[in-house]
Coordinates of C-alpha atoms and ligand atoms in Angstrom, one line a residue:
M1 CA 25.9 23.0 -14.6
P2 CA 28.7 25.5 -14.3
A3 CA 31.4 23.8 -12.2
S4 CA 33.4 26.6 -10.7
T5 CA 32.8 29.0 -7.9
A6 CA 31.1 32.1 -8.9
T7 CA 29.7 35.3 -7.4
I8 CA 26.7 37.2 -8.7
V9 CA 27.0 40.9 -7.7
I10 CA 23.6 42.5 -8.0
F11 CA 23.6 46.3 -8.2
G12 CA 20.1 47.5 -7.1
A13 CA 19.8 44.8 -4.5
F14 CA 16.7 46.3 -2.9
G15 CA 15.0 47.1 -6.1
D16 CA 11.7 45.7 -7.3
L17 CA 13.2 43.6 -10.0
T18 CA 15.7 41.9 -7.6
R19 CA 12.9 41.1 -5.1
R20 CA 10.3 39.9 -7.6
K21 CA 12.4 38.3 -10.3
L22 CA 16.1 37.8 -9.7
I23 CA 16.2 36.3 -6.2
P24 CA 13.1 34.1 -6.9
A25 CA 14.8 32.9 -10.2
L26 CA 18.1 32.2 -8.4
Y27 CA 16.2 30.3 -5.7
H28 CA 14.4 28.2 -8.3
L29 CA 17.7 27.5 -10.0
Y30 CA 19.2 26.5 -6.7
C31 CA 16.2 24.2 -5.8
N32 CA 16.5 22.5 -9.2
G33 CA 20.2 21.9 -8.8
H34 CA 21.2 24.2 -11.6
L35 CA 23.6 26.6 -9.8
P36 CA 27.3 26.1 -9.3
E37 CA 28.1 24.4 -6.0
A38 CA 29.7 27.5 -4.6
L39 CA 27.7 30.5 -5.7
R40 CA 27.5 33.6 -3.6
I41 CA 25.0 36.4 -4.3
V42 CA 26.2 39.7 -3.2
G43 CA 23.7 42.6 -3.1
V44 CA 24.9 46.1 -3.4
D45 CA 22.7 49.1 -2.7
R46 CA 22.7 52.3 -0.6
V47 CA 20.0 51.1 1.8
E48 CA 21.4 51.1 5.3
T49 CA 21.3 47.6 6.5
D50 CA 23.5 44.5 6.8
T51 CA 23.5 41.0 5.5
D52 CA 20.9 39.9 8.0
G53 CA 18.5 42.7 6.9
F54 CA 19.2 41.8 3.2
R55 CA 18.4 38.1 3.8
A56 CA 15.2 38.9 5.7
H57 CA 14.0 41.2 2.9
H58 CA 14.5 38.5 0.3
L59 CA 13.1 35.7 2.5
E60 CA 9.9 37.6 2.7
G61 CA 10.1 38.2 -1.1
A62 CA 10.6 34.4 -1.8
Q63 CA 7.7 33.6 0.5
T64 CA 5.5 36.0 -1.4
F65 CA 6.6 35.4 -5.0
V66 CA 7.6 31.7 -5.0
P67 CA 5.6 30.2 -2.1
D68 CA 5.3 26.9 -4.0
I69 CA 9.0 26.1 -3.7
Y70 CA 9.7 27.8 -0.4
T71 CA 10.9 25.5 2.4
S72 CA 12.8 26.5 5.4
E73 CA 15.4 23.8 4.7
S74 CA 16.2 24.9 1.2
W75 CA 16.1 28.6 2.2
S76 CA 18.5 28.0 5.1
Y77 CA 21.2 27.0 2.6
F78 CA 20.3 29.4 -0.2
G79 CA 19.7 32.4 2.1
G80 CA 23.1 31.7 3.7
Q81 CA 24.7 32.5 0.2
L82 CA 23.2 36.0 0.3
H83 CA 25.5 38.8 1.4
Y84 CA 25.1 42.5 1.5
V85 CA 27.5 45.4 0.8
Q86 CA 26.2 48.9 1.5
A87 CA 27.8 51.2 -1.0
D88 CA 27.1 54.3 -3.0
I89 CA 27.4 53.0 -6.5
T90 CA 27.9 56.5 -8.0
S91 CA 31.1 57.0 -5.9
R92 CA 34.5 55.7 -6.9
A93 CA 35.5 55.3 -3.3
G94 CA 32.4 53.1 -2.7
F95 CA 33.8 50.6 -5.2
G96 CA 37.1 50.4 -3.3
H97 CA 35.1 49.3 -0.3
L98 CA 33.0 46.9 -2.5
K99 CA 36.2 45.3 -4.0
D100 CA 37.6 44.6 -0.5
A101 CA 34.3 43.2 0.6
L102 CA 34.1 40.9 -2.4
T103 CA 37.6 39.6 -1.8
E104 CA 36.7 38.9 1.7
I105 CA 33.4 37.2 0.9
E106 CA 34.9 35.1 -1.9
G107 CA 38.0 34.1 0.1
A108 CA 39.6 32.7 -3.1
P109 CA 39.6 33.5 -6.9
S110 CA 36.2 33.3 -8.3
D111 CA 34.2 34.0 -11.5
R112 CA 32.0 37.1 -11.3
L113 CA 28.8 38.2 -12.9
Y114 CA 27.9 41.8 -12.3
Y115 CA 24.1 42.3 -12.7
L116 CA 23.1 46.0 -13.3
A117 CA 19.5 45.9 -12.0
V118 CA 19.5 49.7 -11.8
P119 CA 18.0 52.6 -13.7
P120 CA 19.8 53.3 -17.0
L121 CA 21.5 56.5 -15.7
L122 CA 23.6 54.3 -13.4
H123 CA 24.8 51.9 -16.1
K124 CA 27.7 54.1 -17.2
P125 CA 29.0 55.2 -13.7
I126 CA 28.9 51.6 -12.5
V127 CA 30.9 50.3 -15.4
E128 CA 33.4 53.2 -15.0
N129 CA 33.8 52.6 -11.3
L130 CA 34.3 48.8 -11.9
S131 CA 37.1 49.7 -14.3
A132 CA 38.6 52.3 -11.9
H133 CA 39.3 49.4 -9.6
Q134 CA 40.3 46.9 -12.3
M135 CA 37.2 44.8 -11.4
E136 CA 36.6 43.8 -15.0
V137 CA 40.1 42.2 -15.3
E138 CA 39.9 38.5 -16.0
D139 CA 43.1 37.3 -14.4
E140 CA 41.4 35.4 -11.5
G141 CA 38.3 34.1 -13.3
W142 CA 35.9 35.4 -15.9
R143 CA 34.1 38.7 -15.5
R144 CA 30.7 39.3 -17.2
V145 CA 28.1 42.0 -17.0
I146 CA 24.3 41.8 -17.4
V147 CA 22.7 45.1 -18.4
E148 CA 19.0 45.4 -17.7
K149 CA 16.7 47.2 -20.1
P150 CA 16.0 50.0 -21.0
F151 CA 19.3 50.1 -22.9
G152 CA 19.5 53.8 -23.7
Y153 CA 16.7 56.3 -24.2
D154 CA 17.2 56.7 -28.0
L155 CA 19.7 55.8 -30.7
G156 CA 22.3 58.4 -29.6
S157 CA 22.2 57.4 -25.9
A158 CA 22.3 53.7 -26.8
Q159 CA 25.4 54.3 -29.0
E160 CA 27.1 56.3 -26.2
L161 CA 26.3 53.6 -23.6
N162 CA 27.6 50.8 -26.0
A163 CA 30.8 52.9 -26.5
S164 CA 31.4 53.4 -22.8
I165 CA 30.7 49.8 -21.9
H166 CA 33.0 48.7 -24.7
Q167 CA 35.8 50.7 -23.2
V168 CA 35.7 48.4 -20.2
F169 CA 34.2 45.1 -21.3
E170 CA 34.6 43.1 -24.5
E171 CA 31.3 42.4 -26.4
Q172 CA 31.4 38.7 -25.3
Q173 CA 31.5 39.8 -21.7
I174 CA 28.3 41.9 -22.1
F175 CA 24.8 40.4 -21.7
R176 CA 22.0 42.9 -22.5
I177 CA 18.8 41.5 -21.3
D178 CA 15.4 41.4 -23.0
H179 CA 13.5 39.0 -20.8
Y180 CA 11.1 38.1 -23.7
L181 CA 13.9 36.1 -25.2
G182 CA 14.1 34.1 -22.0
K183 CA 10.4 33.1 -22.3
E184 CA 10.1 29.4 -23.2
T185 CA 7.6 30.1 -25.9
A186 CA 9.7 32.8 -27.6
Q187 CA 12.6 30.3 -27.8
N188 CA 10.1 27.8 -29.2
I189 CA 9.4 30.0 -32.2
L190 CA 12.7 28.9 -33.7
F191 CA 12.0 25.2 -32.9
L192 CA 8.5 25.4 -34.3
R193 CA 9.9 26.9 -37.5
F194 CA 13.2 25.0 -37.9
A195 CA 12.5 21.6 -36.2
N196 CA 9.5 20.9 -38.4
T197 CA 9.1 20.7 -42.1
L198 CA 5.5 21.9 -42.3
F199 CA 5.7 25.5 -41.2
E200 CA 8.9 26.6 -42.9
L201 CA 7.4 25.5 -46.3
M202 CA 4.7 28.1 -45.9
W203 CA 6.8 30.7 -44.2
N204 CA 7.2 33.3 -46.9
R205 CA 5.4 35.9 -49.0
N206 CA 3.9 33.3 -51.4
T207 CA 1.7 31.8 -48.7
I208 CA 1.5 34.3 -45.8
D209 CA -0.9 37.2 -46.1
N210 CA 0.1 39.0 -42.9
V211 CA 1.6 38.6 -39.5
Q212 CA 0.2 40.2 -36.3
I213 CA 2.1 40.6 -33.1
T214 CA 0.1 41.6 -30.0
V215 CA 1.5 42.2 -26.6
A216 CA -1.5 43.3 -24.5
E217 CA -1.4 44.0 -20.8
S218 CA -4.3 44.5 -18.5
V219 CA -2.3 46.3 -15.9
D220 CA -2.0 50.1 -16.1
V221 CA 1.2 52.1 -15.5
G222 CA 0.7 51.7 -11.7
H223 CA 3.5 52.8 -9.4
R224 CA 5.9 53.2 -12.4
A225 CA 4.1 56.3 -13.7
A226 CA 7.0 58.7 -13.4
Y227 CA 9.3 56.3 -15.3
Y228 CA 6.6 55.4 -17.8
D229 CA 5.6 59.0 -18.6
R230 CA 9.2 59.7 -19.8
S231 CA 9.3 56.5 -21.7
G232 CA 6.1 55.4 -23.3
V233 CA 5.1 52.3 -25.1
L234 CA 7.5 52.5 -28.0
R235 CA 10.5 52.6 -25.7
D236 CA 9.1 50.3 -23.1
M237 CA 7.8 47.5 -25.3
F238 CA 8.4 48.0 -29.0
Q239 CA 12.1 48.8 -29.2
N240 CA 12.8 45.6 -27.3
H241 CA 10.1 42.9 -26.8
L242 CA 8.0 43.4 -29.9
L243 CA 10.9 43.8 -32.3
Q244 CA 12.6 40.8 -30.7
L245 CA 9.6 38.6 -31.3
L246 CA 9.5 39.9 -34.8
T247 CA 13.1 38.9 -35.5
L248 CA 12.4 35.4 -34.3
V249 CA 9.4 35.1 -36.6
A250 CA 11.1 36.6 -39.6
M251 CA 14.8 35.6 -39.5
E252 CA 16.5 33.1 -41.7
P253 CA 17.8 29.9 -40.2
P254 CA 21.3 30.4 -38.9
A255 CA 23.8 27.9 -40.3
I256 CA 24.7 26.9 -36.7
L257 CA 23.0 27.4 -33.4
N258 CA 25.4 29.7 -31.7
A259 CA 25.2 33.3 -30.3
N260 CA 26.8 35.0 -33.2
A261 CA 25.2 33.1 -36.0
L262 CA 21.8 33.6 -34.5
R263 CA 22.3 37.3 -33.8
N264 CA 23.7 37.9 -37.3
E265 CA 20.4 36.7 -38.7
K266 CA 18.3 38.8 -36.3
V267 CA 20.3 41.9 -37.2
K268 CA 19.7 41.3 -40.9
V269 CA 15.9 41.3 -40.2
L270 CA 16.1 44.6 -38.3
E271 CA 18.2 46.2 -40.9
S272 CA 15.8 45.1 -43.7
I273 CA 12.8 46.9 -42.0
R274 CA 11.6 49.7 -44.2
P275 CA 11.3 53.1 -42.4
V276 CA 7.9 53.1 -40.9
N277 CA 5.4 55.5 -42.6
L278 CA 3.9 57.6 -39.8
A279 CA 0.5 57.3 -41.5
D280 CA 0.8 53.6 -40.6
T281 CA 1.1 54.3 -36.9
V282 CA -1.4 54.7 -34.1
R283 CA -0.7 56.3 -30.7
A284 CA -3.2 56.4 -27.8
Q285 CA -3.6 56.8 -24.1
Y286 CA -6.1 55.1 -21.9
A287 CA -8.9 57.4 -20.8
D288 CA -7.7 58.5 -17.4
Y289 CA -3.9 58.1 -17.9
R290 CA -3.3 61.8 -17.4
E291 CA -4.9 61.7 -14.0
T292 CA -2.3 59.3 -12.7
E293 CA -0.1 60.6 -10.0
G294 CA 3.4 61.3 -11.5
V295 CA 2.0 61.8 -15.0
D296 CA 2.1 65.2 -16.6
Q297 CA -1.4 66.7 -17.1
D298 CA -0.6 67.4 -20.8
S299 CA 1.3 64.3 -21.3
Q300 CA 1.8 63.2 -24.9
T301 CA 3.1 59.8 -23.9
A302 CA 1.5 56.9 -25.6
T303 CA 0.4 54.0 -23.5
Y304 CA -0.7 52.1 -26.6
A305 CA 0.7 52.0 -30.1
A306 CA 0.0 50.0 -33.3
L307 CA 2.3 50.0 -36.3
K308 CA 2.3 48.5 -39.8
L309 CA 5.8 47.6 -41.1
F310 CA 7.4 45.8 -43.9
I311 CA 10.6 43.8 -44.2
D312 CA 12.3 44.4 -47.5
N313 CA 13.9 41.1 -48.2
W314 CA 13.3 38.1 -50.5
R315 CA 11.2 36.2 -48.0
W316 CA 8.9 39.0 -46.8
Q317 CA 8.6 41.5 -49.6
D318 CA 5.2 43.3 -49.2
V319 CA 3.9 41.1 -46.4
P320 CA 2.5 43.5 -43.7
F321 CA 3.6 43.0 -40.1
Y322 CA 1.1 44.6 -37.7
L323 CA 2.4 45.2 -34.2
R324 CA 0.4 46.5 -31.2
S325 CA 0.9 46.8 -27.5
G326 CA -0.7 48.7 -24.7
K327 CA -1.5 49.0 -21.0
A328 CA -4.9 48.8 -19.4
L329 CA -6.2 46.6 -22.2
N330 CA -8.8 43.8 -22.1
R331 CA -6.5 41.1 -20.9
K332 CA -2.9 40.0 -20.7
T333 CA -1.9 38.2 -23.8
S334 CA 1.1 38.0 -26.0
E335 CA 0.4 36.3 -29.3
I336 CA 1.7 36.1 -32.8
I337 CA -0.8 35.3 -35.5
V338 CA 0.3 34.3 -38.9
T339 CA -2.5 34.4 -41.4
L340 CA -2.2 32.5 -44.7
K341 CA -3.6 33.6 -48.0
R342 CA -7.0 32.4 -49.1
P343 CA -7.0 29.3 -51.2
P344 CA -8.1 29.5 -54.8
S345 CA -11.8 28.5 -54.4
V346 CA -12.6 27.3 -57.9
M347 CA -14.5 24.1 -56.9
F348 CA -16.8 25.9 -54.5
D349 CA -19.6 28.2 -55.5
R350 CA -19.2 31.9 -54.6
A351 CA -21.5 31.9 -51.5
F352 CA -19.6 29.0 -49.9
A353 CA -16.2 30.3 -51.0
E354 CA -16.8 33.5 -49.2
Q355 CA -17.4 31.9 -45.8
I356 CA -13.9 30.3 -46.0
T357 CA -11.7 32.0 -43.5
P358 CA -8.0 31.8 -44.1
N359 CA -5.7 29.3 -42.3
M360 CA -4.1 30.9 -39.2
L361 CA -1.2 29.8 -37.1
A362 CA -1.3 31.4 -33.6
I363 CA 1.8 31.2 -31.4
C364 CA 0.6 31.8 -27.9
V365 CA 3.6 33.3 -26.0
Q366 CA 1.7 33.8 -22.7
P367 CA -0.4 33.0 -20.8
D368 CA -1.7 29.5 -21.8
E369 CA 1.5 28.9 -23.7
G370 CA 1.1 26.9 -26.9
A371 CA 0.1 27.1 -30.6
H372 CA -3.1 26.8 -32.5
F373 CA -3.6 26.1 -36.2
T374 CA -7.0 27.0 -37.6
F375 CA -8.2 25.3 -40.8
Q376 CA -11.5 24.6 -42.6
A377 CA -13.5 21.5 -42.1
K378 CA -16.7 20.5 -43.8
L379 CA -19.7 20.9 -41.6
P380 CA -21.2 17.4 -41.1
D381 CA -24.4 16.8 -42.9
S382 CA -24.1 19.8 -45.2
T383 CA -23.4 19.8 -48.9
A384 CA -20.4 22.1 -48.9
E385 CA -20.5 24.3 -45.8
T386 CA -17.3 24.7 -43.9
R387 CA -16.3 25.9 -40.4
P388 CA -13.0 26.9 -39.0
V389 CA -11.7 24.3 -36.6
D390 CA -8.6 24.3 -34.4
M391 CA -5.6 22.0 -33.9
E392 CA -4.3 23.1 -30.5
F393 CA -1.1 22.5 -28.6
H394 CA -0.9 23.7 -25.0
Y395 CA 2.2 23.3 -22.9
A396 CA 0.1 22.5 -19.9
S397 CA -1.5 19.4 -21.4
A398 CA 1.4 18.3 -23.6
F399 CA 4.1 18.5 -21.0
G400 CA 2.0 17.8 -17.9
E401 CA 3.7 18.7 -14.7
R402 CA 6.9 20.0 -16.2
R403 CA 6.9 23.6 -15.3
I404 CA 7.7 26.4 -17.6
P405 CA 10.7 28.2 -16.0
D406 CA 10.6 31.9 -15.6
A407 CA 12.5 33.8 -18.3
Y408 CA 15.1 35.1 -15.7
E409 CA 16.0 31.6 -14.8
R410 CA 17.0 30.7 -18.3
L411 CA 18.8 34.0 -18.8
I412 CA 20.8 34.0 -15.6
L413 CA 21.9 30.4 -16.2
D414 CA 22.9 31.2 -19.8
A415 CA 25.0 34.2 -18.6
L416 CA 26.7 32.0 -16.0
E417 CA 27.5 29.6 -18.8
G418 CA 28.7 32.3 -21.1
D419 CA 26.0 31.7 -23.7
A420 CA 24.9 35.0 -25.2
A421 CA 22.4 33.7 -27.8
L422 CA 19.4 35.0 -25.9
F423 CA 21.0 38.4 -25.2
I424 CA 21.0 41.4 -27.4
R425 CA 24.2 42.3 -29.2
S426 CA 25.3 46.0 -29.5
D427 CA 24.5 46.3 -33.2
E428 CA 21.1 44.7 -32.6
I429 CA 20.2 47.3 -30.0
E430 CA 21.2 50.1 -32.3
A431 CA 19.3 48.6 -35.3
A432 CA 16.1 48.4 -33.1
W433 CA 16.5 52.1 -32.1
H434 CA 16.9 53.0 -35.8
I435 CA 13.4 51.7 -36.3
V436 CA 11.6 53.3 -33.4
D437 CA 13.5 56.6 -33.1
P438 CA 12.0 58.2 -36.2
I439 CA 8.5 57.3 -35.0
I440 CA 9.1 58.8 -31.5
S441 CA 10.6 62.0 -32.9
G442 CA 8.0 62.2 -35.7
W443 CA 5.2 62.0 -33.1
A444 CA 7.0 64.5 -30.9
D445 CA 7.2 67.0 -33.8
G446 CA 3.4 66.6 -34.3
Q447 CA 3.6 64.5 -37.4
G448 CA 1.6 61.4 -38.0
P449 CA -1.6 60.6 -36.1
T450 CA -2.9 62.7 -33.2
M451 CA -3.1 61.1 -29.8
A452 CA -6.2 58.8 -29.6
T453 CA -7.8 57.6 -26.4
Y454 CA -9.2 54.2 -25.5
E455 CA -11.3 52.8 -22.6
R456 CA -9.7 50.7 -20.0
G457 CA -10.5 47.1 -20.6
S458 CA -11.0 47.6 -24.3
W459 CA -8.7 46.3 -27.1
G460 CA -7.4 49.8 -27.8
P461 CA -8.6 52.7 -29.9
T462 CA -10.8 52.4 -33.0
E463 CA -7.9 54.0 -34.9
A464 CA -6.0 50.7 -34.6
D465 CA -8.9 48.8 -36.1
D466 CA -9.0 51.4 -38.9
L467 CA -5.3 50.8 -39.6
L468 CA -6.1 47.2 -40.5
G469 CA -9.5 48.1 -41.9
R470 CA -7.9 50.2 -44.6
D471 CA -6.2 47.0 -45.8
G472 CA -9.4 44.9 -45.6
R473 CA -8.1 43.1 -42.5
T474 CA -9.0 42.8 -38.8
W475 CA -7.0 42.1 -35.6
E476 CA -7.2 38.5 -34.7
H477 CA -7.2 36.8 -31.3
S478 CA -6.7 33.2 -30.9
C479 CA -5.0 32.6 -27.6
S480 CA -6.3 32.7 -24.0
H481 CA -10.0 33.2 -24.6
Ligands
BG6_501 C1 8.8 45.3 -19.1 C2 8.1 46.6 -19.3 O1 9.9 45.2 -19.9 O2 7.9 44.2 -19.6 C3 6.8 46.6 -18.5 O3 8.9 47.6 -18.8 C4 5.9 45.4 -18.9 O4 6.1 47.8 -18.7 C5 6.7 44.1 -18.9 O5 4.8 45.4 -18.0 C6 5.9 43.0 -19.5 O6 6.5 41.8 -19.2 P1 5.7 40.4 -19.1 O7 6.8 39.4 -19.0 O8 4.8 40.5 -17.9 O9 4.9 40.3 -20.4

């Protein structure tokens, strides 16, 4: 537990993320005794209210989003640590007021974590305004900044943003969030691979036929249509979450488990990805997407994408990685399926050999977190018939009542402790944009596939099945049936 006194300053204090995720995560951390003894949470926004109004807003949020832990006793202490400063975060003068207010609330020197839970356009002005009032200076405690995604809109804007934040903060003070890295099951990929002997032995091009990463959502774009129509699935999900999952699956073991060693290995993976062939991409919209309020009637924004890519290094040469993600799909599931090559089947006759499905390891990121390994077993009372059977591990049954913390709990705690391992480094962000930018601009220039459509509740367009079909493969589902 961090020992000192600290302040978390949340810019965007009345935003959806703060209400649904950040305050509930902090409340959970408090109830589990993980927060520093003296921690103040200062919300900053332009909404006209005071500390009482801010507390009431988040009390209602906590009752809605974490009703299982809410008690009036715990809230009476936790809620008492919430403070509100009304300020225009685009104005330099507003920060003078904020600085004075923080000094008064803190009463004594304190560490500070600035959390930018605001749209990306505000990242730069906030950082500049902090600097204009020397609020990044570490003479009275550490100063760190958490930057929410999306980090930039493309490679150029991400580079600009990195450069302007670096003018004020050192890289080790900057924590760029990708909440997928805070998910327990995403972290477990490294433990599954490197804390066991079995899997790493097979984890290479000699044994693995292909890897599939699916992040499917059943929700549509909902009330975020205006943001989403400018963004699309490649920026919203691939540049960050899918590529992050991919790095965890494909990276080499770091020599030591610290932030830099880990992130060096992830960057190497991203830099080894071969430029994606546009013929190996699929883009699609769900059928009534263009009728959504806030969406352009001629929108060319993809709500679904599928890609085939290759990692040109010793371990992965020529192993296809198939990635797909979309909104309004059949169900919410994030899963990574590692399919092994077929065994040589000399001892079986051809008819039997053909029924043998390859071994598959499924890492179920969410929901029903766990892992399954599918292998062949002989059908009882047959001569040589086999069936695929499953060895399954589910967090819920293996770890009983121990709850899986929300990703934001892990990430906020790590930032308070100064551990950046689960945050994205500047070169990593830029390497990821290097991969998706050419696809986005190729599509915008009319190259590659035309926009396909898919029915709500389906698994996506048939074009995505064809992408694998051309290679004699199909998309696999193993988690959350
Ligand atoms: C966010 C995207 O980063 O991740 C959303 O902006 C998406 O569009 C969300 O719905 C998915 O996160 P999770 O944790 O629900 O899988």
